[in-house]
mmCIF file of C-alpha atoms in Angstrom:
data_model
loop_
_atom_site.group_PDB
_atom_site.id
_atom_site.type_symbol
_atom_site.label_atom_id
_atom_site.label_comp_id
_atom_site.label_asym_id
_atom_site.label_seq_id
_atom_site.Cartn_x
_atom_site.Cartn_y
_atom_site.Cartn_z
ATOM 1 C CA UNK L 1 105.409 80.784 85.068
ATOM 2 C CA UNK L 2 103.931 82.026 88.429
ATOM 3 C CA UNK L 3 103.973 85.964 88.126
ATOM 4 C CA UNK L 4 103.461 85.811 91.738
ATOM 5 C CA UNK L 5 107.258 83.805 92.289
ATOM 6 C CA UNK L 6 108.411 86.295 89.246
ATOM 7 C CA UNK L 7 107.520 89.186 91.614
ATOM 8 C CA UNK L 8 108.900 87.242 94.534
ATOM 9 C CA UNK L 9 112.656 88.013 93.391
ATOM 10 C CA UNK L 10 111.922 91.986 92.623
ATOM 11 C CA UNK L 11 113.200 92.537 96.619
ATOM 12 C CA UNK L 12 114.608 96.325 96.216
ATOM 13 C CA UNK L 13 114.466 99.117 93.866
ATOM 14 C CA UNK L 14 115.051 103.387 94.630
ATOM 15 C CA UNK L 15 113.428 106.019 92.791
ATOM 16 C CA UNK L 16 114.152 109.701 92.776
ATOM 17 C CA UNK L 17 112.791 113.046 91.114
ATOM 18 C CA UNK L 18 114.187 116.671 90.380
ATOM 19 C CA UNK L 19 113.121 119.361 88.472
ATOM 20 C CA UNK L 20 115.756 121.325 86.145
ATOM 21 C CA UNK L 21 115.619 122.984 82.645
ATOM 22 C CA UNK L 22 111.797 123.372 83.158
ATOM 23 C CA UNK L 23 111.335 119.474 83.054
ATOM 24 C CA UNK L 24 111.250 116.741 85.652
ATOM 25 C CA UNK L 25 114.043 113.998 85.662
ATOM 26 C CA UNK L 26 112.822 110.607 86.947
ATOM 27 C CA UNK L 27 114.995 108.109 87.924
ATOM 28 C CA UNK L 28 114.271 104.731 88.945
ATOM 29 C CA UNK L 29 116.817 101.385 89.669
ATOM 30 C CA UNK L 30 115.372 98.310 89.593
ATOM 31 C CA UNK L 31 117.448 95.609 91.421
ATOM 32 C CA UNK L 32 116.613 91.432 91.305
ATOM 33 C CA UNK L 33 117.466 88.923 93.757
ATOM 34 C CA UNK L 34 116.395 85.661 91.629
ATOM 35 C CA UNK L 35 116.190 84.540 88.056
ATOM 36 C CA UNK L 36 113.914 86.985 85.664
ATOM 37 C CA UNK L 37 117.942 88.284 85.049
ATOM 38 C CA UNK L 38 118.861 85.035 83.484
ATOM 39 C CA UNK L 39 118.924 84.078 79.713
ATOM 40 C CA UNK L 40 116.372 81.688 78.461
ATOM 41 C CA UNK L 41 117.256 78.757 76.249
ATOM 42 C CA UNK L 42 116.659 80.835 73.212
ATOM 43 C CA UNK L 43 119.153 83.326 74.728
ATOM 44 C CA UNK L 44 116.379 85.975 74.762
ATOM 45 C CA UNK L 45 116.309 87.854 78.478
ATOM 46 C CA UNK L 46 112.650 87.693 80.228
ATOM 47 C CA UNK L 47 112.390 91.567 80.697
ATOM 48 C CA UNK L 48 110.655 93.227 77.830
ATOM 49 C CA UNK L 49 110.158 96.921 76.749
ATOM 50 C CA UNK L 50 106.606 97.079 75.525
ATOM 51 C CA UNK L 51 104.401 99.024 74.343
ATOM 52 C CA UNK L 52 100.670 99.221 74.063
ATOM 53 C CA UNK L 53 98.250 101.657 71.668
ATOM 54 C CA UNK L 54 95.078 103.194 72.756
ATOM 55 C CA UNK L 55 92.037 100.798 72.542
ATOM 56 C CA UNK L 56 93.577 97.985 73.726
ATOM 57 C CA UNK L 57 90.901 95.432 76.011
ATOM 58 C CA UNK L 58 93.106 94.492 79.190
ATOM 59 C CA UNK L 59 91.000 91.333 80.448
ATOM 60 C CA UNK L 60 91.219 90.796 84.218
ATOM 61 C CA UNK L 61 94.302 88.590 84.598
ATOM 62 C CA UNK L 62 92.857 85.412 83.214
ATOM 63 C CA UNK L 63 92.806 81.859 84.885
ATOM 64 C CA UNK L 64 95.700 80.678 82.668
ATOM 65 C CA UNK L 65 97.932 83.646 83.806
ATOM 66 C CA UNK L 66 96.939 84.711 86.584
ATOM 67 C CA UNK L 67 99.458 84.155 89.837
ATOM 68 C CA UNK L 68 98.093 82.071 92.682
ATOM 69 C CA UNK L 69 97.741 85.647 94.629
ATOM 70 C CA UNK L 70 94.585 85.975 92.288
ATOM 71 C CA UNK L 71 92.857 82.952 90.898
ATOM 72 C CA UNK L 72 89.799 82.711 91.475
ATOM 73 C CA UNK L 73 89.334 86.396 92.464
ATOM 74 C CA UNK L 74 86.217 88.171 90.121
ATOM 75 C CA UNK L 75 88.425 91.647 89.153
ATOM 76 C CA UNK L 76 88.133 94.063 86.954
ATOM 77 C CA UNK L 77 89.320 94.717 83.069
ATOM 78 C CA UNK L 78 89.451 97.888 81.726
ATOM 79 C CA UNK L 79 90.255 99.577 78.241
ATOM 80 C CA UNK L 80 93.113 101.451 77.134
ATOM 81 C CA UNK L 81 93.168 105.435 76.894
ATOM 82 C CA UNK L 82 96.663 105.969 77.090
ATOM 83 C CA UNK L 83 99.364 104.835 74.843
ATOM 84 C CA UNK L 84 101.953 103.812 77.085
ATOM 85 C CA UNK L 85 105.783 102.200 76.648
ATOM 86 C CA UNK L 86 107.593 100.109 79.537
ATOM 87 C CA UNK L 87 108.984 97.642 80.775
ATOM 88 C CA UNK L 88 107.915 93.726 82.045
ATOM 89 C CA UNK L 89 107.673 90.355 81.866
ATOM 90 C CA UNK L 90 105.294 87.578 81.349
ATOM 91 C CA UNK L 91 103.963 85.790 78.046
ATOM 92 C CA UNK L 92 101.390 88.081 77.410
ATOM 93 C CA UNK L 93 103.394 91.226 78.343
ATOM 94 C CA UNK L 94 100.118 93.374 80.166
ATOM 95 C CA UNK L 95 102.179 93.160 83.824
ATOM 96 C CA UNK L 96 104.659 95.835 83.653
ATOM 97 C CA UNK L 97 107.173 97.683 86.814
ATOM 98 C CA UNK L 98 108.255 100.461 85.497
ATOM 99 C CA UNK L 99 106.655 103.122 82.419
ATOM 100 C CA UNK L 100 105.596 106.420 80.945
ATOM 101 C CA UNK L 101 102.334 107.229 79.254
ATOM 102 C CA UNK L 102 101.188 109.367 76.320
ATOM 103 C CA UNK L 103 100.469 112.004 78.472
ATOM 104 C CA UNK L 104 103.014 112.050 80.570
ATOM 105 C CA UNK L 105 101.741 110.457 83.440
ATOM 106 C CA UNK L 106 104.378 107.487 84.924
ATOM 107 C CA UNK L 107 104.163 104.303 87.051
ATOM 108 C CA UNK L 108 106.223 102.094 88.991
ATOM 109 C CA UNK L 109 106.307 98.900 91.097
ATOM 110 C CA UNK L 110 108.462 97.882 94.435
ATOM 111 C CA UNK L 111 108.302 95.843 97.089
ATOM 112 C CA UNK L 112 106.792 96.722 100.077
ATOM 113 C CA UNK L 113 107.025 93.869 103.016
ATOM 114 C CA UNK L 114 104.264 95.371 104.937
ATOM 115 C CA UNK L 115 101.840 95.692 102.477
ATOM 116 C CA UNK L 116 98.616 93.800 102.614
ATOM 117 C CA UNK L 117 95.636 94.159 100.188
ATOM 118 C CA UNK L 118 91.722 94.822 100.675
ATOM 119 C CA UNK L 119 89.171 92.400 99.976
ATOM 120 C CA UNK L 120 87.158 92.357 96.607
ATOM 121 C CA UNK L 121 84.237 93.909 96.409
ATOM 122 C CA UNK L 122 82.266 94.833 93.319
ATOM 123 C CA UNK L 123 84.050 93.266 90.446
ATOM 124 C CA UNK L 124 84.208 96.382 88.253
ATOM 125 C CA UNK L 125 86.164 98.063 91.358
ATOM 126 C CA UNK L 126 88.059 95.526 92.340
ATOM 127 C CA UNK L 127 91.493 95.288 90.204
ATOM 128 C CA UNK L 128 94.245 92.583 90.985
ATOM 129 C CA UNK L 129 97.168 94.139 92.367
ATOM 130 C CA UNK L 130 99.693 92.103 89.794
ATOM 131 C CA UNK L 131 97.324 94.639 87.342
ATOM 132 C CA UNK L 132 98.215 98.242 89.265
ATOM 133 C CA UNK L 133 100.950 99.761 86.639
ATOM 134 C CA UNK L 134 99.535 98.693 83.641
ATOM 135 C CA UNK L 135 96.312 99.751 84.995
ATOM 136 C CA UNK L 136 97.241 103.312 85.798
ATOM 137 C CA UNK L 137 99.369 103.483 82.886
ATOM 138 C CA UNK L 138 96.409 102.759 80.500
ATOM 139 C CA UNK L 139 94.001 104.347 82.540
ATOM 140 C CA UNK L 140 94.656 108.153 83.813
ATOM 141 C CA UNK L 141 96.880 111.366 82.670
ATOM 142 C CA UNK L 142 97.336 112.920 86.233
ATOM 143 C CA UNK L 143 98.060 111.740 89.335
ATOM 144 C CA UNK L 144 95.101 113.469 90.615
ATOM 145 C CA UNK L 145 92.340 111.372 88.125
ATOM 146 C CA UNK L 146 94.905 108.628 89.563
ATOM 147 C CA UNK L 147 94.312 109.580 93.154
ATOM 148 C CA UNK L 148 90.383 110.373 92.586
ATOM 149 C CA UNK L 149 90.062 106.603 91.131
ATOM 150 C CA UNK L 150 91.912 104.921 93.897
ATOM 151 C CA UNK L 151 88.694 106.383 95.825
ATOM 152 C CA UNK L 152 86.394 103.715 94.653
ATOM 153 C CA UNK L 153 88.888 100.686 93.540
ATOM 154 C CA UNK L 154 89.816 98.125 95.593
ATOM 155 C CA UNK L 155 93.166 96.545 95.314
ATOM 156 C CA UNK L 156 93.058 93.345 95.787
ATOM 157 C CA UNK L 157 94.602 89.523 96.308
ATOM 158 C CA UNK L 158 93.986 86.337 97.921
ATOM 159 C CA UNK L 159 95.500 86.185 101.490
ATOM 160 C CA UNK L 160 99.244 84.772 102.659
ATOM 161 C CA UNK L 161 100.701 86.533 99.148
ATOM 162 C CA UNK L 162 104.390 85.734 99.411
ATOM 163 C CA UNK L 163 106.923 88.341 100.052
ATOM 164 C CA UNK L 164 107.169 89.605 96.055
ATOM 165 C CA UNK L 165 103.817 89.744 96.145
ATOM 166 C CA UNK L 166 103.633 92.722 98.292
ATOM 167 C CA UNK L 167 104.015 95.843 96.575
ATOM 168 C CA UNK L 168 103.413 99.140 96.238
ATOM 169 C CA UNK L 169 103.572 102.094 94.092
ATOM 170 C CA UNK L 170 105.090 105.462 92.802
ATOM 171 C CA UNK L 171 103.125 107.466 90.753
ATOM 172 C CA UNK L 172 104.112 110.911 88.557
ATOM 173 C CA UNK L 173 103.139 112.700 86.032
ATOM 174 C CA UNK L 174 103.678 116.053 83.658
ATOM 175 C CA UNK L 175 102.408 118.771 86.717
ATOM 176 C CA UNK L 176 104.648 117.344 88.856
ATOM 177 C CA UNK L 177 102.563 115.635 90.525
ATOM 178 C CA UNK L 178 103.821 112.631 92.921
ATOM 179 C CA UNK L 179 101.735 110.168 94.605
ATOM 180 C CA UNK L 180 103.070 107.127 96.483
ATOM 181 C CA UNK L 181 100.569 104.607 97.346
ATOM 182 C CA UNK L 182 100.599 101.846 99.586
ATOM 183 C CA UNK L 183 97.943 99.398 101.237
ATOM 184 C CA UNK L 184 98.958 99.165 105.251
ATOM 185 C CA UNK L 185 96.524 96.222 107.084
ATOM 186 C CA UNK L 186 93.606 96.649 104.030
ATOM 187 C CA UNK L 187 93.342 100.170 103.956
ATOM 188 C CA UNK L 188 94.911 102.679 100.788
ATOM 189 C CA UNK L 189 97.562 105.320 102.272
ATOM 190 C CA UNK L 190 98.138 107.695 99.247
ATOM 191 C CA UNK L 191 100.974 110.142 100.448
ATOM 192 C CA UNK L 192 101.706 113.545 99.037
ATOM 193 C CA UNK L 193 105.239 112.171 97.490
ATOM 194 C CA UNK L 194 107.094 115.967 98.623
ATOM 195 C CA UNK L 195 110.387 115.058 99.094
ATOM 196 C CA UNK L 196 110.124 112.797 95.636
ATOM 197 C CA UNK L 197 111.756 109.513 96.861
ATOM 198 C CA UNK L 198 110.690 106.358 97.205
ATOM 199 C CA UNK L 199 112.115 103.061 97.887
ATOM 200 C CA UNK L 200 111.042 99.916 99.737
ATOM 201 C CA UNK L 201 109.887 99.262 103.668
ATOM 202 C CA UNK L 202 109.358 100.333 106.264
ATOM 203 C CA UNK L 203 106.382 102.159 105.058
ATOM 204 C CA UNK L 204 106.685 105.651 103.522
ATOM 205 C CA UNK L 205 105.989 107.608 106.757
ATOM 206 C CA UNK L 206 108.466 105.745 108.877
ATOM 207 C CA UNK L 207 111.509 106.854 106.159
ATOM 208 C CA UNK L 208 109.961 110.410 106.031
ATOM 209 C CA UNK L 209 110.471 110.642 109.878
ATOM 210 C CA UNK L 210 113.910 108.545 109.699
ATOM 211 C CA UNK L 211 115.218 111.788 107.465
ATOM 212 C CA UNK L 212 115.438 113.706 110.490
ATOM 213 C CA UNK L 213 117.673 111.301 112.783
ATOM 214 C CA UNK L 214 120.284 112.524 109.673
ATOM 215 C CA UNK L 215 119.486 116.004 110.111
ATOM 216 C CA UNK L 216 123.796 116.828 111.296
ATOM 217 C CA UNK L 217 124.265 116.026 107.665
ATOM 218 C CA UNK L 218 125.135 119.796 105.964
ATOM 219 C CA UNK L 219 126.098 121.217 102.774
ATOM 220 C CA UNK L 220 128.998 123.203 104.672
ATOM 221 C CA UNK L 221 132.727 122.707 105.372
ATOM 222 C CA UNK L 222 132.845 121.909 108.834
ATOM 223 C CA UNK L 223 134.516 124.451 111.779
ATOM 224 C CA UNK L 224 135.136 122.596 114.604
ATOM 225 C CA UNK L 225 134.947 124.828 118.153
ATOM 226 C CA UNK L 226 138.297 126.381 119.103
ATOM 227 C CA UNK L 227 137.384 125.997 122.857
ATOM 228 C CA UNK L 228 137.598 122.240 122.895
ATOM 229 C CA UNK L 229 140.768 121.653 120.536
ATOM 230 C CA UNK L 230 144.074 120.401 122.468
ATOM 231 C CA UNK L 231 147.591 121.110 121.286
ATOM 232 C CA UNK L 232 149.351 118.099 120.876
ATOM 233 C CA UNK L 233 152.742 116.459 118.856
ATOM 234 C CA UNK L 234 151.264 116.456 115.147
ATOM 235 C CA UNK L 235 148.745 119.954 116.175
ATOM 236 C CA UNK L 236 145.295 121.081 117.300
ATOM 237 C CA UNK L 237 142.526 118.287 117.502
ATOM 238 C CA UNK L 238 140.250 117.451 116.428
ATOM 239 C CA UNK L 239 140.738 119.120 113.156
ATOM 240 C CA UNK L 240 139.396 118.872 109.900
ATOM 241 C CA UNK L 241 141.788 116.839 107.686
ATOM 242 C CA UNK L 242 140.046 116.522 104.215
ATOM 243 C CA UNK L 243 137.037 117.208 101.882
ATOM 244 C CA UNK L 244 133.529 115.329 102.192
ATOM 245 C CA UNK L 245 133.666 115.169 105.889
ATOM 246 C CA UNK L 246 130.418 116.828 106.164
ATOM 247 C CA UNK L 247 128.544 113.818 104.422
ATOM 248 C CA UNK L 248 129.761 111.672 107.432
ATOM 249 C CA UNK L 249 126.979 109.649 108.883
ATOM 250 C CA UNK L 250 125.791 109.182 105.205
ATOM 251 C CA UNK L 251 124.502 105.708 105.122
ATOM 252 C CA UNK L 252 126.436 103.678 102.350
ATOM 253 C CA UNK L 253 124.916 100.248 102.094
ATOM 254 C CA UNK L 254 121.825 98.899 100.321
ATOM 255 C CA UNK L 255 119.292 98.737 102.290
ATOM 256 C CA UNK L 256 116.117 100.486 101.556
ATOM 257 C CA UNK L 257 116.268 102.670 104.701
ATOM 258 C CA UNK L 258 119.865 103.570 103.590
ATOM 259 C CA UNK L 259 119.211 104.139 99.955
ATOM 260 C CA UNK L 260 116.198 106.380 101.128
ATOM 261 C CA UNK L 261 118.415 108.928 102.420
ATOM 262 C CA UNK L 262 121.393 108.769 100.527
ATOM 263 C CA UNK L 263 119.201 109.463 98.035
ATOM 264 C CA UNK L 264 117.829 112.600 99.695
ATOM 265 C CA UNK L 265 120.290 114.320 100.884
ATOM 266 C CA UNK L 266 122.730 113.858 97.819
ATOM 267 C CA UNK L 267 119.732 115.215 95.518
ATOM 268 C CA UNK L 268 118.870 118.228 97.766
ATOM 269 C CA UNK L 269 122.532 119.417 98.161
ATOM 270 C CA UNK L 270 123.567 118.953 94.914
ATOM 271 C CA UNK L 271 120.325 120.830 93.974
ATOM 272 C CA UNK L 272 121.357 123.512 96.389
ATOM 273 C CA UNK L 273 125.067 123.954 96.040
ATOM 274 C CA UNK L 274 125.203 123.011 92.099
ATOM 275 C CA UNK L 275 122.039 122.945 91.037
ATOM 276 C CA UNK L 276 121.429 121.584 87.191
ATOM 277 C CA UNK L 277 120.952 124.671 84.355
ATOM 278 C CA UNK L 278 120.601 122.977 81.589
ATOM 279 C CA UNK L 279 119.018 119.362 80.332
ATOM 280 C CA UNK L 280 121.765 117.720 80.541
ATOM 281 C CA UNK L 281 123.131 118.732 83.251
ATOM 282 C CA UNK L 282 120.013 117.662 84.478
ATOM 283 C CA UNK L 283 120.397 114.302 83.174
ATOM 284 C CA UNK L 284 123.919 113.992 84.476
ATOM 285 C CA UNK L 285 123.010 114.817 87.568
ATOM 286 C CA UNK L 286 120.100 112.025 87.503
ATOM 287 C CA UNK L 287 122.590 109.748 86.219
ATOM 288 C CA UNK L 288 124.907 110.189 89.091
ATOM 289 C CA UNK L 289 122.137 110.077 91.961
ATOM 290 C CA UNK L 290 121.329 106.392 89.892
ATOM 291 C CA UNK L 291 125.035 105.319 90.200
ATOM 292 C CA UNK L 292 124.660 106.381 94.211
ATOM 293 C CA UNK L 293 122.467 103.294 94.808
ATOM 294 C CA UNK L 294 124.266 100.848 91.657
ATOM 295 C CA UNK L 295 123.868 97.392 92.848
ATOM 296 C CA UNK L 296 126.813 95.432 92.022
ATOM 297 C CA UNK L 297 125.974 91.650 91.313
ATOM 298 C CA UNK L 298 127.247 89.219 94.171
ATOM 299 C CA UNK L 299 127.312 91.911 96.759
ATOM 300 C CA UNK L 300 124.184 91.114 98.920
ATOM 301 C CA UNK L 301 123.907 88.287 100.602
ATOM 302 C CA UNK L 302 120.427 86.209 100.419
ATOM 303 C CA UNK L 303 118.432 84.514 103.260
ATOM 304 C CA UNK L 304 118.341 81.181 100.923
ATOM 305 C CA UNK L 305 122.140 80.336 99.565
ATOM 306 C CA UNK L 306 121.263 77.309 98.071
ATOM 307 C CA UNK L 307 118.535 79.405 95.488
ATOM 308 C CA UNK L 308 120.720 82.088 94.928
ATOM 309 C CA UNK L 309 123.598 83.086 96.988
ATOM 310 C CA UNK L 310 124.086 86.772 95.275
ATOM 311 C CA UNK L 311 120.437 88.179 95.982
ATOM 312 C CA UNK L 312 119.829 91.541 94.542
ATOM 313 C CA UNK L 313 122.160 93.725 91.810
ATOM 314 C CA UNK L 314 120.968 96.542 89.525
ATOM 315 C CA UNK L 315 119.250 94.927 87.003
ATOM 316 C CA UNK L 316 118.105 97.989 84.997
ATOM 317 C CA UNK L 317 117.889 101.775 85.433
ATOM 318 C CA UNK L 318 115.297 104.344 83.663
ATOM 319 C CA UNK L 319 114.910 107.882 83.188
ATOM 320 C CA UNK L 320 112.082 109.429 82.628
ATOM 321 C CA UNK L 321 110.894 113.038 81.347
ATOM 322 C CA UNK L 322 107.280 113.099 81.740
ATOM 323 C CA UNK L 323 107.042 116.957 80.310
ATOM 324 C CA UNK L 324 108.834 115.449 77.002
ATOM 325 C CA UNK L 325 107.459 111.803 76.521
ATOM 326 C CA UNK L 326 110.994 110.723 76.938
ATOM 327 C CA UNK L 327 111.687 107.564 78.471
ATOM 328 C CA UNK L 328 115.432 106.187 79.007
ATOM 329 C CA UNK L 329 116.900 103.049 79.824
ATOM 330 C CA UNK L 330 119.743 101.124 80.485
ATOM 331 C CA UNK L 331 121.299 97.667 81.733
ATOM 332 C CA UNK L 332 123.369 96.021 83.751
ATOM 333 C CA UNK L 333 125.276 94.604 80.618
ATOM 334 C CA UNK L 334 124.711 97.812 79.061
ATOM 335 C CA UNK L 335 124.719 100.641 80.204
ATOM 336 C CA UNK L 336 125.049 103.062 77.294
ATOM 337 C CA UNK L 337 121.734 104.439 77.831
ATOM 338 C CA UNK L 338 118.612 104.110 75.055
ATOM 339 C CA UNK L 339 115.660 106.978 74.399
ATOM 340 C CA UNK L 340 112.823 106.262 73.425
ATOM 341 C CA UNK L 341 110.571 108.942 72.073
ATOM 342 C CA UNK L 342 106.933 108.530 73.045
ATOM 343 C CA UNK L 343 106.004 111.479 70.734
ATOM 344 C CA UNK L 344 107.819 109.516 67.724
ATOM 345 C CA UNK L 345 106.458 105.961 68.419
ATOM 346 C CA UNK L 346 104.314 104.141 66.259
ATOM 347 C CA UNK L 347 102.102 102.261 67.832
ATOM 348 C CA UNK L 348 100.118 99.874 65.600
ATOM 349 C CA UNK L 349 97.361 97.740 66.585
ATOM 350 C CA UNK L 350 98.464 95.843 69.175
ATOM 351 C CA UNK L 351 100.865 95.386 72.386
ATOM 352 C CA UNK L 352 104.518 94.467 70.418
ATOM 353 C CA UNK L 353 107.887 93.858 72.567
ATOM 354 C CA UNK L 354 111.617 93.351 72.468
ATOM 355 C CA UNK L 355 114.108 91.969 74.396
ATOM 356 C CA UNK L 356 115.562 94.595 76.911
ATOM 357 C CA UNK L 357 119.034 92.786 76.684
ATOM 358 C CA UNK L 358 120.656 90.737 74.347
ATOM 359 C CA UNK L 359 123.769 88.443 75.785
ATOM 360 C CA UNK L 360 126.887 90.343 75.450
ATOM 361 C CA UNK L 361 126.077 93.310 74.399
ATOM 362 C CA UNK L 362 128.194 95.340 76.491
ATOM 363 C CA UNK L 363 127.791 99.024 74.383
ATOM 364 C CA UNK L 364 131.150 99.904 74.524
ATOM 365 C CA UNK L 365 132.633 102.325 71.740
ATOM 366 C CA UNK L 366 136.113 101.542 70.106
ATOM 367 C CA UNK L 367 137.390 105.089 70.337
ATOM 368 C CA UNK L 368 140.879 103.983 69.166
ATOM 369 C CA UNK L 369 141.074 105.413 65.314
ATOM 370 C CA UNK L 370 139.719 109.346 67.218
ATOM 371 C CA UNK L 371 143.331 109.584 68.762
#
């Protein structure tokens, strides 16, 4: 399988961070618009949770594997020093989107329309893009080593890269540090990821500006001005006539623009008017902000029909709590959500996987003998 036409189908995902309890809750959606979802013949799912020891020799993405976006390109390998856990797909399980290292440090992929690569240079700093996650992830502990690196490597691919081939990155780690890198016309823009979300295009800076065009959102019941109000056969209006009026304006569809800001202003007022005390309110709170942007399958339309006329749904969400090694997960068949332990894992010799899904499993819990 092309990784490249894999990629291709990976068209939106959201990510979000908060601080509460002393930790950092991560949260990240990943929505498809294409077939990794499907079941295979065996009735195994193509996404994977992996994970990979220390030590471990990441070739270059070989000839056999490698996507048309790289062939023939001389890159870079590199070895392991981070044990990391995540999730992926391909045969040979080294490309992953989304995952949490032994120090703490995370990584994720998304698609980013206007992205376009550099040119390699000297094979040992020149790394195929298809390679960034699991590079980083094996690689560095805090985003700044992360940033410090990027300095010298060159991302790179062969030109006209389809659409899913055009990514770029969010980056966190235990400091709470956040680094969002992109590649605009050849050249790296690493941005200072303040406001701690992060979705698809336009590029970074353009939704960082587009938060101010929402800036009549507010936190406050709203008074309208006495002076302008009219008596009239049912009262004085305009009036206020029910709750969550001041989150009018708030975009509600899927779009990244849209998910960008629904995602920041829900985070910072909830942070302000109820902000999370404990862990899990902390992780309730994350959980919520996740359902905010919940992709429902056959909801989005898609620019081919006849390939797939449903487009993108939620196909997976994560949580994860770089201070603690923690790293959550759940699916759109299941969403009872799964922990996984980085400080508990053993982690053998060698990279090891397992289905993220298997057909059916819906997690739900027969409550019926409690009452």
């Amino acid at each position: 399988m092309d990784v490249a036409w894999v990629y291709a189908v990976v068209l939106g995902c959201s990510h979000f961070g908060f601080r509460a309890d002393g930790v950092d809750f991560l949260g990240r959606s990943m929505e498809n618009g294409g077939v990794v979802h499907f079941p295979k013949e065996d009735h195994s799912y193509n996404w994977q949770v992996v994970k990979s020891p220390k030590g471990m020799l990441f070739n270059s993405t070989n000839e056999v594997m490698k996507s048309s976006d790289c062939r023939g390109l001389n890159t870079t390998g590199w070895v392991t020093q981070h044990a990391w856990v995540g999730i992926g797909f391909s045969d040979d399980f080294s490309r992953i989107t989304d995952g949490v290292n032994a120090a703490g440090l995370t990584a994720q992929t998304h698609t980013f329309k206007g992205s376009q690569y550099q040119t390699v240079g000297d094979p040992a700093s020149s790394l195929c893009y298809i390679d960034f996650t699991t590079w980083v992830l094996s690689s560095f502990a805090t985003v700044n080593e992360v940033t410090a690196a990027l300095e010298t490597m060159r991302v790179v691919a062969n030109p006209g890269i389809p659409i899913g081939g055009q990514l770029h990155w969010q980056i966190s780690d235990a400091n709470g540090g956040s680094l969002a890198v992109e590649y605009i016309r050849g050249e790296l823009r690493a941005h200072n990821n303040t406001v701690q979300v992060f979705t698809n295009d336009p590029s970074f800076n353009w939704h960082l500006e587009n938060i101010n065009n929402y800036a009549p959102l507010s936190t406050k019941w709203p008074v309208q001005e006495e002076k302008i109000q009219v008596e009239t056969e049912i009262g004085f209006v305009p009036e206020e006539i029910s709750h969550g009026i001041n989150l009018l304006g708030l975009p509600g569809d899927a779009s990244p623009p849209s998910r960008f800001i629904r995602l920041f202003f829900l985070k910072q007022f909830a942070l302000l008017n109820r902000p999370p005390l404990t862990f899990s309110e902390g992780f309730i709170l994350a959980n919520a902000l996740l359902n905010a942007v919940y992709i429902p399958k056959g909801t989005l339309s898609h620019k081919d029909r006849k390939t797939d006329p449903t487009s993108d749904f939620t196909e997976f969400n994560t949580i994860k709590i770089p201070q603690r090694r923690e790293y959550y997960y759940r699916t759109y068949h299941n969403t009872q959500w799964r922990k996984i332990d980085l400080n508990d894992v053993e982690w053998g010799n060698g990279i090891t996987s397992h289905n993220l899904l298997t057909p059916f499993d819906m997690g739900i819990l027969d409550v019926t003998d409690t009452i």
